[in-house]
Amino acid sequence: MRLLMIATGYPPYLFSENLCNGKLAMALIENGVEIDAISKVDDGPSYGADWTAPWDVLEPTAHIVKYNAGNKLTQMVDVLYSGLKMGGQFVPGVRWARRAYEKALQLMKTKHYDAVMTRSPNDTAHMVGYMLKKNTRCRWIANWNDPAIPIWPGQYKHNLSPSKQKKLMKQTAMLLNAADVDTFPSDSLRAHFTEHFPLLKSHRTAILPHIGLVESAWPAGEPNLNDGKIRFLHSGNLSAERNPETTFQAMRGLIDDGIDSFEFHIMGHINDYSKELIAKYGLESHVKFIGSFPYLKALAKMQSYDVLVLLEARLEKGIFFASKITDYLQTGLPIMAISPEKGFAADLFKKGSSYYLANNLLADDIASTFKKVLSDFQCANRRFKGDMAKYRNFSPEAVVEEVRTLLNN
């Protein structure tokens, strides 16, 4: 069984969706699926850009499309030629898309693929899948891990002109309709797409969740400090959308009530707004930024904490399946989700003895949840493990089986 993956994000560039794609490819290879992956150089944030273990197993699979930027005239000519070659679709990233399409055609001349899978972090890869489906009749699985550009919700929404919005909606509908199957990491994101694109009600869709890391690559954890304090960890940058003010308000209330045997650590980059909030609520001794770490090092450090925290943006409905959730679940540690009242995280964590859910709009609810966590730790003589039942749905074995089902059908 052989799969051609097309994704703008892929190892050795280790960040965000690149890691999701790399973890999936690694699990498929371990389970006997042959992979070729067409990707690009990622000039954005990265925890690494070299072929190091365990990602070096993917080096033979990676076909990294590179090209010179050129001067302005060269760029204009290249964009025009590439757009025409891609069916008149002058989309951002069309220069890469055209070259990725040509590379895919070249690989298809020498190898038979059971399907082409296009994946996020953006919509460009789907344009390549569209052209391959149109001109080769290959089977095409389009995986949408995030909303398409014109349907980002709330604070994430793009400020598009009406004409641009209309054009992108038409283009996204074209891509969704052309794929043999559209996959999403969660029902909540699929429902969000279907709300904007009713055509999906009669189109084949499937859930392909974010995947855990293969056990052979999972790092040993760092030791817990076990010094009497309960330590919470939020892994990931505190972006503007993840406004932590209600969480900081809640912590301030706990401290004022004499409950202060805890620390809240943030692994990632800090913005000025969060710094100002920490000062505003006098949390300098309780909220600490520990910096950023390479992915495997981050997983090792994560395991030394008592509770892992998911802090989500304030949306009417939480449609996102944050990829860090699979990392959290794989540690087996208790998880506290500070999330919208409705949505993916709320559905996932509303049941379970080691999972805690707080409404991210209400400081009082967050404070009550903190108290519940701290009380449970006291009753359990501090440290306790969560259960692994929820992780099984996102384990490499479960997700690979979903992919095999898609390929066999």
mmCIF file of C-alpha atoms in Angstrom:
data_model
loop_
_atom_site.group_PDB
_atom_site.id
_atom_site.type_symbol
_atom_site.label_atom_id
_atom_site.label_comp_id
_atom_site.label_asym_id
_atom_site.label_seq_id
_atom_site.Cartn_x
_atom_site.Cartn_y
_atom_site.Cartn_z
ATOM 1 C CA MET A 1 0.000 0.000 0.000
ATOM 2 C CA ARG A 2 1.494 3.325 -1.061
ATOM 3 C CA LEU A 3 0.447 6.918 -0.316
ATOM 4 C CA LEU A 4 1.564 10.214 -1.827
ATOM 5 C CA MET A 5 1.301 12.944 0.802
ATOM 6 C CA ILE A 6 1.389 16.585 -0.255
ATOM 7 C CA ALA A 7 1.846 19.040 2.602
ATOM 8 C CA THR A 8 3.505 22.420 2.849
ATOM 9 C CA GLY A 9 4.586 21.457 6.378
ATOM 10 C CA TYR A 10 6.743 18.354 6.918
ATOM 11 C CA PRO A 11 9.977 17.365 8.692
ATOM 12 C CA PRO A 12 12.797 18.154 9.028
ATOM 13 C CA TYR A 13 11.102 21.475 9.864
ATOM 14 C CA LEU A 14 9.684 20.740 13.291
ATOM 15 C CA PHE A 15 6.785 22.972 14.211
ATOM 16 C CA SER A 16 3.018 22.746 14.614
ATOM 17 C CA GLU A 17 1.331 21.032 11.634
ATOM 18 C CA ASN A 18 4.699 19.866 10.312
ATOM 19 C CA LEU A 19 4.936 17.633 13.373
ATOM 20 C CA CYS A 20 1.370 16.351 12.863
ATOM 21 C CA ASN A 21 2.217 15.337 9.312
ATOM 22 C CA GLY A 22 5.526 13.818 10.375
ATOM 23 C CA LYS A 23 3.915 11.769 13.164
ATOM 24 C CA LEU A 24 1.324 10.407 10.746
ATOM 25 C CA ALA A 25 3.960 9.490 8.154
ATOM 26 C CA MET A 26 6.125 7.792 10.797
ATOM 27 C CA ALA A 27 3.197 5.717 12.075
ATOM 28 C CA LEU A 28 2.177 4.695 8.543
ATOM 29 C CA ILE A 29 5.720 3.573 7.750
ATOM 30 C CA GLU A 30 5.902 1.527 10.965
ATOM 31 C CA ASN A 31 2.688 -0.187 9.862
ATOM 32 C CA GLY A 32 3.851 -1.101 6.387
ATOM 33 C CA VAL A 33 2.459 1.782 4.313
ATOM 34 C CA GLU A 34 4.951 3.237 1.835
ATOM 35 C CA ILE A 35 5.091 7.043 1.785
ATOM 36 C CA ASP A 36 6.332 9.762 -0.500
ATOM 37 C CA ALA A 37 5.850 13.314 0.754
ATOM 38 C CA ILE A 38 6.129 16.476 -1.315
ATOM 39 C CA SER A 39 6.793 19.476 0.904
ATOM 40 C CA LYS A 40 8.591 22.807 1.058
ATOM 41 C CA VAL A 41 11.246 24.685 2.973
ATOM 42 C CA ASP A 42 9.615 26.201 6.049
ATOM 43 C CA ASP A 43 11.130 29.583 6.835
ATOM 44 C CA GLY A 44 8.808 30.162 9.808
ATOM 45 C CA PRO A 45 9.306 29.271 13.483
ATOM 46 C CA SER A 46 10.890 25.883 13.993
ATOM 47 C CA TYR A 47 12.300 23.741 16.804
ATOM 48 C CA GLY A 48 14.716 22.238 14.315
ATOM 49 C CA ALA A 49 15.493 22.035 10.607
ATOM 50 C CA ASP A 50 17.922 19.098 10.396
ATOM 51 C CA TRP A 51 17.336 15.389 9.965
ATOM 52 C CA THR A 52 17.775 14.178 13.547
ATOM 53 C CA ALA A 53 16.336 11.102 15.271
ATOM 54 C CA PRO A 54 13.593 9.986 15.272
ATOM 55 C CA TRP A 55 12.531 12.083 12.258
ATOM 56 C CA ASP A 56 15.483 10.935 10.142
ATOM 57 C CA VAL A 57 13.482 7.823 9.221
ATOM 58 C CA LEU A 58 11.399 10.187 7.072
ATOM 59 C CA GLU A 59 14.331 11.631 5.111
ATOM 60 C CA PRO A 60 14.010 9.088 2.246
ATOM 61 C CA THR A 61 10.317 9.981 1.923
ATOM 62 C CA ALA A 62 10.780 13.749 1.687
ATOM 63 C CA HIS A 63 10.747 15.497 -1.690
ATOM 64 C CA ILE A 64 11.362 19.116 -0.701
ATOM 65 C CA VAL A 65 10.450 21.516 -3.494
ATOM 66 C CA LYS A 66 12.952 24.382 -3.611
ATOM 67 C CA TYR A 67 13.305 27.338 -5.960
ATOM 68 C CA ASN A 68 14.962 30.738 -6.040
ATOM 69 C CA ALA A 69 12.819 33.703 -5.068
ATOM 70 C CA GLY A 70 14.211 35.800 -7.943
ATOM 71 C CA ASN A 71 13.769 39.511 -8.522
ATOM 72 C CA LYS A 72 10.380 41.205 -8.859
ATOM 73 C CA LEU A 73 10.168 40.680 -12.614
ATOM 74 C CA THR A 74 11.081 37.000 -12.282
ATOM 75 C CA GLN A 75 8.488 36.579 -9.542
ATOM 76 C CA MET A 76 5.743 38.205 -11.624
ATOM 77 C CA VAL A 77 6.475 35.999 -14.634
ATOM 78 C CA ASP A 78 6.684 32.905 -12.429
ATOM 79 C CA VAL A 79 3.378 33.681 -10.707
ATOM 80 C CA LEU A 80 1.681 34.240 -14.062
ATOM 81 C CA TYR A 81 3.051 31.015 -15.557
ATOM 82 C CA SER A 82 2.355 28.987 -12.404
ATOM 83 C CA GLY A 83 -1.188 30.322 -12.091
ATOM 84 C CA LEU A 84 -1.984 29.417 -15.680
ATOM 85 C CA LYS A 85 -0.419 25.965 -15.228
ATOM 86 C CA MET A 86 -2.608 25.454 -12.146
ATOM 87 C CA GLY A 87 -5.837 26.051 -14.029
ATOM 88 C CA GLY A 88 -5.976 29.807 -13.680
ATOM 89 C CA GLN A 89 -5.904 29.689 -9.874
ATOM 90 C CA PHE A 90 -3.668 32.556 -8.773
ATOM 91 C CA VAL A 91 -3.552 31.601 -5.100
ATOM 92 C CA PRO A 92 -0.927 32.451 -2.471
ATOM 93 C CA GLY A 93 1.860 29.905 -2.802
ATOM 94 C CA VAL A 94 1.038 29.125 -6.431
ATOM 95 C CA ARG A 95 4.717 29.024 -7.377
ATOM 96 C CA TRP A 96 5.299 26.173 -4.941
ATOM 97 C CA ALA A 97 2.000 24.517 -5.883
ATOM 98 C CA ARG A 98 2.948 24.380 -9.564
ATOM 99 C CA ARG A 99 6.320 22.791 -8.798
ATOM 100 C CA ALA A 100 4.757 20.357 -6.320
ATOM 101 C CA TYR A 101 2.245 19.362 -9.000
ATOM 102 C CA GLU A 102 5.031 18.750 -11.515
ATOM 103 C CA LYS A 103 6.980 16.710 -8.939
ATOM 104 C CA ALA A 104 3.890 14.603 -8.218
ATOM 105 C CA LEU A 105 3.418 13.865 -11.927
ATOM 106 C CA GLN A 106 7.063 12.846 -12.135
ATOM 107 C CA LEU A 107 6.702 10.427 -9.178
ATOM 108 C CA MET A 108 3.487 8.985 -10.597
ATOM 109 C CA LYS A 109 5.294 7.954 -13.760
ATOM 110 C CA THR A 110 7.428 5.471 -11.808
ATOM 111 C CA LYS A 111 5.212 4.528 -8.837
ATOM 112 C CA HIS A 112 1.605 3.481 -8.344
ATOM 113 C CA TYR A 113 -0.090 5.244 -5.432
ATOM 114 C CA ASP A 114 -3.284 4.000 -3.834
ATOM 115 C CA ALA A 115 -4.203 7.604 -3.090
ATOM 116 C CA VAL A 116 -2.974 11.164 -2.843
ATOM 117 C CA MET A 117 -3.470 12.835 0.542
ATOM 118 C CA THR A 118 -3.223 16.616 0.813
ATOM 119 C CA ARG A 119 -2.865 18.163 4.246
ATOM 120 C CA SER A 120 -2.779 21.474 6.080
ATOM 121 C CA PRO A 121 -1.295 23.840 7.456
ATOM 122 C CA ASN A 122 -2.835 25.866 4.643
ATOM 123 C CA ASP A 123 -5.032 25.349 1.612
ATOM 124 C CA THR A 124 -2.248 25.428 -1.004
ATOM 125 C CA ALA A 125 -1.622 21.677 -0.949
ATOM 126 C CA HIS A 126 -5.291 21.043 -1.774
ATOM 127 C CA MET A 127 -4.871 22.940 -5.044
ATOM 128 C CA VAL A 128 -2.186 20.409 -6.000
ATOM 129 C CA GLY A 129 -4.566 17.578 -5.134
ATOM 130 C CA TYR A 130 -7.275 19.187 -7.221
ATOM 131 C CA MET A 131 -5.063 19.357 -10.314
ATOM 132 C CA LEU A 132 -3.861 15.773 -9.850
ATOM 133 C CA LYS A 133 -7.423 14.525 -9.501
ATOM 134 C CA LYS A 134 -8.517 16.491 -12.556
ATOM 135 C CA ASN A 135 -5.698 15.352 -14.823
ATOM 136 C CA THR A 136 -4.767 11.854 -13.570
ATOM 137 C CA ARG A 137 -8.017 10.619 -11.988
ATOM 138 C CA CYS A 138 -6.083 9.571 -8.899
ATOM 139 C CA ARG A 139 -7.962 8.963 -5.661
ATOM 140 C CA TRP A 140 -7.715 12.100 -3.574
ATOM 141 C CA ILE A 141 -8.098 12.445 0.206
ATOM 142 C CA ALA A 142 -8.194 16.105 1.285
ATOM 143 C CA ASN A 143 -7.440 16.555 4.987
ATOM 144 C CA TRP A 144 -8.566 19.856 6.559
ATOM 145 C CA ASN A 145 -7.005 20.267 9.996
ATOM 146 C CA ASP A 146 -8.008 23.924 10.247
ATOM 147 C CA PRO A 147 -10.798 26.050 8.775
ATOM 148 C CA ALA A 148 -10.340 27.139 5.165
ATOM 149 C CA ILE A 149 -9.190 30.746 4.782
ATOM 150 C CA PRO A 150 -12.670 32.312 4.314
ATOM 151 C CA ILE A 151 -14.318 30.561 7.284
ATOM 152 C CA TRP A 152 -12.001 31.182 10.229
ATOM 153 C CA PRO A 153 -14.176 32.102 13.242
ATOM 154 C CA GLY A 154 -14.114 34.866 15.853
ATOM 155 C CA GLN A 155 -10.757 36.439 16.612
ATOM 156 C CA TYR A 156 -9.089 34.287 13.944
ATOM 157 C CA LYS A 157 -11.241 35.670 11.138
ATOM 158 C CA HIS A 158 -9.417 37.088 8.109
ATOM 159 C CA ASN A 159 -10.280 40.641 7.140
ATOM 160 C CA LEU A 160 -11.284 39.938 3.535
ATOM 161 C CA SER A 161 -13.030 42.234 1.095
ATOM 162 C CA PRO A 162 -16.472 41.041 -0.059
ATOM 163 C CA SER A 163 -15.115 40.168 -3.501
ATOM 164 C CA LYS A 164 -12.163 38.270 -2.042
ATOM 165 C CA GLN A 165 -14.452 36.444 0.385
ATOM 166 C CA LYS A 166 -16.772 35.400 -2.439
ATOM 167 C CA LYS A 167 -13.876 34.228 -4.593
ATOM 168 C CA LEU A 168 -12.309 32.145 -1.803
ATOM 169 C CA MET A 169 -15.657 30.595 -0.847
ATOM 170 C CA LYS A 170 -16.143 29.504 -4.450
ATOM 171 C CA GLN A 171 -12.613 28.135 -4.630
ATOM 172 C CA THR A 172 -12.938 26.206 -1.332
ATOM 173 C CA ALA A 173 -16.261 24.710 -2.459
ATOM 174 C CA MET A 174 -14.562 23.565 -5.650
ATOM 175 C CA LEU A 175 -11.792 21.823 -3.690
ATOM 176 C CA LEU A 176 -14.153 20.191 -1.192
ATOM 177 C CA ASN A 177 -16.405 18.886 -3.964
ATOM 178 C CA ALA A 178 -13.580 17.536 -6.128
ATOM 179 C CA ALA A 179 -11.959 15.378 -3.436
ATOM 180 C CA ASP A 180 -13.031 11.741 -3.199
ATOM 181 C CA VAL A 181 -13.267 12.206 0.550
ATOM 182 C CA ASP A 182 -12.766 15.239 2.803
ATOM 183 C CA THR A 183 -11.380 14.426 6.230
ATOM 184 C CA PHE A 184 -11.364 16.496 9.412
ATOM 185 C CA PRO A 185 -9.736 15.895 12.816
ATOM 186 C CA SER A 186 -13.052 16.258 14.668
ATOM 187 C CA ASP A 187 -16.810 16.326 14.266
ATOM 188 C CA SER A 188 -16.805 19.935 15.468
ATOM 189 C CA LEU A 189 -14.626 21.117 12.587
ATOM 190 C CA ARG A 190 -16.573 19.026 10.073
ATOM 191 C CA ALA A 191 -19.793 20.636 11.316
ATOM 192 C CA HIS A 192 -18.233 24.092 10.937
ATOM 193 C CA PHE A 193 -17.315 23.355 7.320
ATOM 194 C CA THR A 194 -20.744 21.887 6.611
ATOM 195 C CA GLU A 195 -22.453 24.990 8.015
ATOM 196 C CA HIS A 196 -20.639 27.102 5.412
ATOM 197 C CA PHE A 197 -20.578 24.482 2.646
ATOM 198 C CA PRO A 198 -23.860 22.491 2.688
ATOM 199 C CA LEU A 199 -22.592 20.410 -0.236
ATOM 200 C CA LEU A 200 -20.746 18.311 2.368
ATOM 201 C CA LYS A 201 -24.088 16.922 3.588
ATOM 202 C CA SER A 202 -24.166 14.715 0.491
ATOM 203 C CA HIS A 203 -20.405 14.361 0.029
ATOM 204 C CA ARG A 204 -18.210 11.672 1.534
ATOM 205 C CA THR A 205 -16.432 12.853 4.673
ATOM 206 C CA ALA A 206 -14.516 11.113 7.456
ATOM 207 C CA ILE A 207 -12.874 11.872 10.785
ATOM 208 C CA LEU A 208 -9.084 11.490 10.782
ATOM 209 C CA PRO A 209 -7.928 12.754 14.180
ATOM 210 C CA HIS A 210 -4.541 14.101 15.154
ATOM 211 C CA ILE A 211 -2.214 11.218 15.888
ATOM 212 C CA GLY A 212 -0.007 10.366 18.842
ATOM 213 C CA LEU A 213 3.723 9.749 18.562
ATOM 214 C CA VAL A 214 4.863 6.181 17.889
ATOM 215 C CA GLU A 215 5.905 4.555 21.161
ATOM 216 C CA SER A 216 9.419 3.830 19.896
ATOM 217 C CA ALA A 217 10.052 7.592 19.712
ATOM 218 C CA TRP A 218 8.287 8.637 22.945
ATOM 219 C CA PRO A 219 10.867 10.169 25.345
ATOM 220 C CA ALA A 220 11.362 9.314 28.986
ATOM 221 C CA GLY A 221 9.926 11.965 31.269
ATOM 222 C CA GLU A 222 11.850 14.312 33.522
ATOM 223 C CA PRO A 223 11.309 13.787 37.270
ATOM 224 C CA ASN A 224 8.574 15.603 39.144
ATOM 225 C CA LEU A 225 9.855 18.149 41.707
ATOM 226 C CA ASN A 226 7.475 16.807 44.361
ATOM 227 C CA ASP A 227 8.136 19.742 46.697
ATOM 228 C CA GLY A 228 4.624 20.323 47.957
ATOM 229 C CA LYS A 229 3.474 22.619 45.144
ATOM 230 C CA ILE A 230 1.044 21.586 42.429
ATOM 231 C CA ARG A 231 2.417 22.671 39.063
ATOM 232 C CA PHE A 232 0.192 23.370 36.079
ATOM 233 C CA LEU A 233 1.665 23.586 32.573
ATOM 234 C CA HIS A 234 0.237 25.221 29.466
ATOM 235 C CA SER A 235 2.241 24.074 26.451
ATOM 236 C CA GLY A 236 2.238 26.467 23.502
ATOM 237 C CA ASN A 237 2.446 30.159 22.802
ATOM 238 C CA LEU A 238 -0.033 32.505 24.446
ATOM 239 C CA SER A 239 -1.231 34.152 21.260
ATOM 240 C CA ALA A 240 -3.524 37.174 21.246
ATOM 241 C CA GLU A 241 -6.499 34.895 20.590
ATOM 242 C CA ARG A 242 -5.830 32.868 23.757
ATOM 243 C CA ASN A 243 -6.519 35.763 26.083
ATOM 244 C CA PRO A 244 -5.527 34.493 29.572
ATOM 245 C CA GLU A 245 -7.129 37.303 31.581
ATOM 246 C CA THR A 246 -10.008 35.321 33.089
ATOM 247 C CA THR A 247 -7.536 32.556 34.030
ATOM 248 C CA PHE A 248 -5.262 35.081 35.718
ATOM 249 C CA GLN A 249 -8.268 36.623 37.485
ATOM 250 C CA ALA A 250 -9.161 33.191 38.829
ATOM 251 C CA MET A 251 -5.653 32.570 40.129
ATOM 252 C CA ARG A 252 -5.581 35.964 41.811
ATOM 253 C CA GLY A 253 -8.830 35.084 43.572
ATOM 254 C CA LEU A 254 -7.382 31.792 44.807
ATOM 255 C CA ILE A 255 -4.322 33.512 46.223
ATOM 256 C CA ASP A 256 -6.458 36.137 47.946
ATOM 257 C CA ASP A 257 -8.403 33.280 49.566
ATOM 258 C CA GLY A 258 -5.162 31.812 50.920
ATOM 259 C CA ILE A 259 -4.828 29.054 48.299
ATOM 260 C CA ASP A 260 -1.342 29.580 46.934
ATOM 261 C CA SER A 261 0.480 26.221 46.911
ATOM 262 C CA PHE A 262 0.564 26.091 43.121
ATOM 263 C CA GLU A 263 2.457 27.435 40.130
ATOM 264 C CA PHE A 264 1.260 27.971 36.572
ATOM 265 C CA HIS A 265 3.997 27.505 33.974
ATOM 266 C CA ILE A 266 3.823 28.423 30.296
ATOM 267 C CA MET A 267 6.040 26.639 27.782
ATOM 268 C CA GLY A 268 6.370 28.874 24.739
ATOM 269 C CA HIS A 269 6.731 32.513 23.771
ATOM 270 C CA ILE A 270 5.248 35.299 25.852
ATOM 271 C CA ASN A 271 3.635 38.421 24.417
ATOM 272 C CA ASP A 272 3.644 41.861 25.990
ATOM 273 C CA TYR A 273 -0.082 41.689 26.714
ATOM 274 C CA SER A 274 0.346 38.583 28.891
ATOM 275 C CA LYS A 275 3.278 40.185 30.714
ATOM 276 C CA GLU A 276 1.105 43.190 31.506
ATOM 277 C CA LEU A 277 -1.685 40.939 32.812
ATOM 278 C CA ILE A 278 0.718 39.075 35.094
ATOM 279 C CA ALA A 279 1.811 42.397 36.574
ATOM 280 C CA LYS A 280 -1.788 43.673 36.744
ATOM 281 C CA TYR A 281 -2.879 40.714 38.891
ATOM 282 C CA GLY A 282 0.366 40.447 40.872
ATOM 283 C CA LEU A 283 1.114 36.904 39.722
ATOM 284 C CA GLU A 284 4.872 37.198 39.252
ATOM 285 C CA SER A 285 5.587 34.522 41.881
ATOM 286 C CA HIS A 286 2.961 32.092 40.557
ATOM 287 C CA VAL A 287 2.983 32.425 36.753
ATOM 288 C CA LYS A 288 6.288 31.604 35.094
ATOM 289 C CA PHE A 289 7.406 31.355 31.481
ATOM 290 C CA ILE A 290 9.902 28.537 31.073
ATOM 291 C CA GLY A 291 10.760 29.190 27.412
ATOM 292 C CA SER A 292 10.446 27.051 24.287
ATOM 293 C CA PHE A 293 11.965 23.632 23.726
ATOM 294 C CA PRO A 294 12.416 21.191 20.843
ATOM 295 C CA TYR A 295 9.438 18.859 20.516
ATOM 296 C CA LEU A 296 10.883 15.750 22.187
ATOM 297 C CA LYS A 297 12.440 17.831 24.968
ATOM 298 C CA ALA A 298 9.061 19.506 25.484
ATOM 299 C CA LEU A 299 7.373 16.092 25.801
ATOM 300 C CA ALA A 300 9.966 15.045 28.383
ATOM 301 C CA LYS A 301 9.487 18.222 30.440
ATOM 302 C CA MET A 302 5.712 17.951 30.155
ATOM 303 C CA GLN A 303 5.777 14.658 32.028
ATOM 304 C CA SER A 304 7.341 16.284 35.105
ATOM 305 C CA TYR A 305 4.221 18.376 35.759
ATOM 306 C CA ASP A 306 1.128 17.540 37.781
ATOM 307 C CA VAL A 307 -1.618 18.932 35.528
ATOM 308 C CA LEU A 308 -1.557 19.922 31.854
ATOM 309 C CA VAL A 309 -3.666 22.920 30.843
ATOM 310 C CA LEU A 310 -5.434 23.604 27.570
ATOM 311 C CA LEU A 311 -6.227 27.317 27.285
ATOM 312 C CA GLU A 312 -8.408 28.047 24.264
ATOM 313 C CA ALA A 313 -9.616 31.204 22.549
ATOM 314 C CA ARG A 314 -12.941 32.715 23.577
ATOM 315 C CA LEU A 315 -15.204 31.498 20.811
ATOM 316 C CA GLU A 316 -18.933 30.883 20.679
ATOM 317 C CA LYS A 317 -18.099 27.253 19.936
ATOM 318 C CA GLY A 318 -14.726 25.543 20.202
ATOM 319 C CA ILE A 319 -14.311 23.984 16.775
ATOM 320 C CA PHE A 320 -10.570 23.333 17.054
ATOM 321 C CA PHE A 321 -8.799 20.070 17.871
ATOM 322 C CA ALA A 322 -5.494 21.437 19.168
ATOM 323 C CA SER A 323 -2.746 18.981 18.254
ATOM 324 C CA LYS A 324 -1.264 19.345 21.751
ATOM 325 C CA ILE A 325 -4.281 17.411 23.076
ATOM 326 C CA THR A 326 -2.852 14.149 21.743
ATOM 327 C CA ASP A 327 0.480 14.944 23.435
ATOM 328 C CA TYR A 328 -1.335 15.683 26.698
ATOM 329 C CA LEU A 329 -3.372 12.486 26.535
ATOM 330 C CA GLN A 330 -0.319 10.404 25.673
ATOM 331 C CA THR A 331 1.411 11.478 28.924
ATOM 332 C CA GLY A 332 -1.443 9.998 30.926
ATOM 333 C CA LEU A 333 -1.501 13.073 33.186
ATOM 334 C CA PRO A 334 -4.614 14.925 34.420
ATOM 335 C CA ILE A 335 -5.806 17.642 32.045
ATOM 336 C CA MET A 336 -7.596 20.907 32.776
ATOM 337 C CA ALA A 337 -9.333 22.421 29.747
ATOM 338 C CA ILE A 338 -10.195 26.129 29.947
ATOM 339 C CA SER A 339 -12.389 26.187 26.889
ATOM 340 C CA PRO A 340 -15.608 27.428 25.301
ATOM 341 C CA GLU A 341 -18.710 25.985 26.941
ATOM 342 C CA LYS A 342 -19.552 24.095 23.737
ATOM 343 C CA GLY A 343 -17.244 22.431 21.258
ATOM 344 C CA PHE A 344 -14.597 19.775 20.792
ATOM 345 C CA ALA A 345 -12.712 20.134 24.088
ATOM 346 C CA ALA A 346 -15.939 20.459 26.071
ATOM 347 C CA ASP A 347 -17.237 17.213 24.568
ATOM 348 C CA LEU A 348 -13.920 15.407 25.042
ATOM 349 C CA PHE A 349 -13.247 16.372 28.650
ATOM 350 C CA LYS A 350 -16.705 16.624 30.197
ATOM 351 C CA LYS A 351 -16.398 13.052 31.466
ATOM 352 C CA GLY A 352 -13.500 11.362 33.212
ATOM 353 C CA SER A 353 -12.087 11.309 36.730
ATOM 354 C CA SER A 354 -8.814 12.953 35.702
ATOM 355 C CA TYR A 355 -10.185 15.584 33.326
ATOM 356 C CA TYR A 356 -11.378 19.018 34.360
ATOM 357 C CA LEU A 357 -13.398 21.475 32.316
ATOM 358 C CA ALA A 358 -13.820 25.220 32.921
ATOM 359 C CA ASN A 359 -15.719 27.859 30.939
ATOM 360 C CA ASN A 360 -13.033 30.217 29.648
ATOM 361 C CA LEU A 361 -15.416 33.203 29.851
ATOM 362 C CA LEU A 362 -16.029 32.913 33.598
ATOM 363 C CA ALA A 363 -13.278 33.572 36.154
ATOM 364 C CA ASP A 364 -15.447 32.087 38.938
ATOM 365 C CA ASP A 365 -15.866 28.819 37.035
ATOM 366 C CA ILE A 366 -12.125 28.641 36.354
ATOM 367 C CA ALA A 367 -11.388 29.304 40.045
ATOM 368 C CA SER A 368 -13.821 26.558 41.109
ATOM 369 C CA THR A 369 -12.136 24.141 38.724
ATOM 370 C CA PHE A 370 -8.679 25.032 40.077
ATOM 371 C CA LYS A 371 -10.008 24.337 43.601
ATOM 372 C CA LYS A 372 -11.395 20.973 42.481
ATOM 373 C CA VAL A 373 -8.022 19.990 41.004
ATOM 374 C CA LEU A 374 -6.101 21.034 44.102
ATOM 375 C CA SER A 375 -8.580 19.217 46.362
ATOM 376 C CA ASP A 376 -8.301 16.016 44.322
ATOM 377 C CA PHE A 377 -4.522 16.145 44.570
ATOM 378 C CA GLN A 378 -4.676 16.522 48.342
ATOM 379 C CA CYS A 379 -7.029 13.536 48.586
ATOM 380 C CA ALA A 380 -4.740 11.466 46.372
ATOM 381 C CA ASN A 381 -1.645 12.414 48.381
ATOM 382 C CA ARG A 382 -0.513 14.867 45.683
ATOM 383 C CA ARG A 383 0.367 13.193 42.402
ATOM 384 C CA PHE A 384 -1.908 10.892 40.444
ATOM 385 C CA LYS A 385 -2.137 9.646 36.882
ATOM 386 C CA GLY A 386 -4.971 10.071 34.454
ATOM 387 C CA ASP A 387 -6.495 7.250 32.457
ATOM 388 C CA MET A 388 -5.476 6.359 28.910
ATOM 389 C CA ALA A 389 -8.935 5.482 27.585
ATOM 390 C CA LYS A 390 -9.419 8.673 25.566
ATOM 391 C CA TYR A 391 -5.924 8.452 24.078
ATOM 392 C CA ARG A 392 -6.663 5.120 22.400
ATOM 393 C CA ASN A 393 -8.803 6.891 19.766
ATOM 394 C CA PHE A 394 -5.786 9.015 18.786
ATOM 395 C CA SER A 395 -3.076 6.373 19.112
ATOM 396 C CA PRO A 396 -0.951 5.543 16.047
ATOM 397 C CA GLU A 397 -2.689 2.149 15.789
ATOM 398 C CA ALA A 398 -6.183 3.679 15.724
ATOM 399 C CA VAL A 399 -5.377 6.483 13.267
ATOM 400 C CA VAL A 400 -3.421 4.218 10.912
ATOM 401 C CA GLU A 401 -6.427 1.894 10.834
ATOM 402 C CA GLU A 402 -8.596 4.866 9.790
ATOM 403 C CA VAL A 403 -6.177 5.649 6.958
ATOM 404 C CA ARG A 404 -6.159 2.021 5.839
ATOM 405 C CA THR A 405 -9.950 2.064 5.761
ATOM 406 C CA LEU A 406 -9.890 5.148 3.545
ATOM 407 C CA LEU A 407 -7.311 3.589 1.216
ATOM 408 C CA ASN A 408 -9.146 0.260 1.000
ATOM 409 C CA ASN A 409 -12.420 1.994 0.183
#
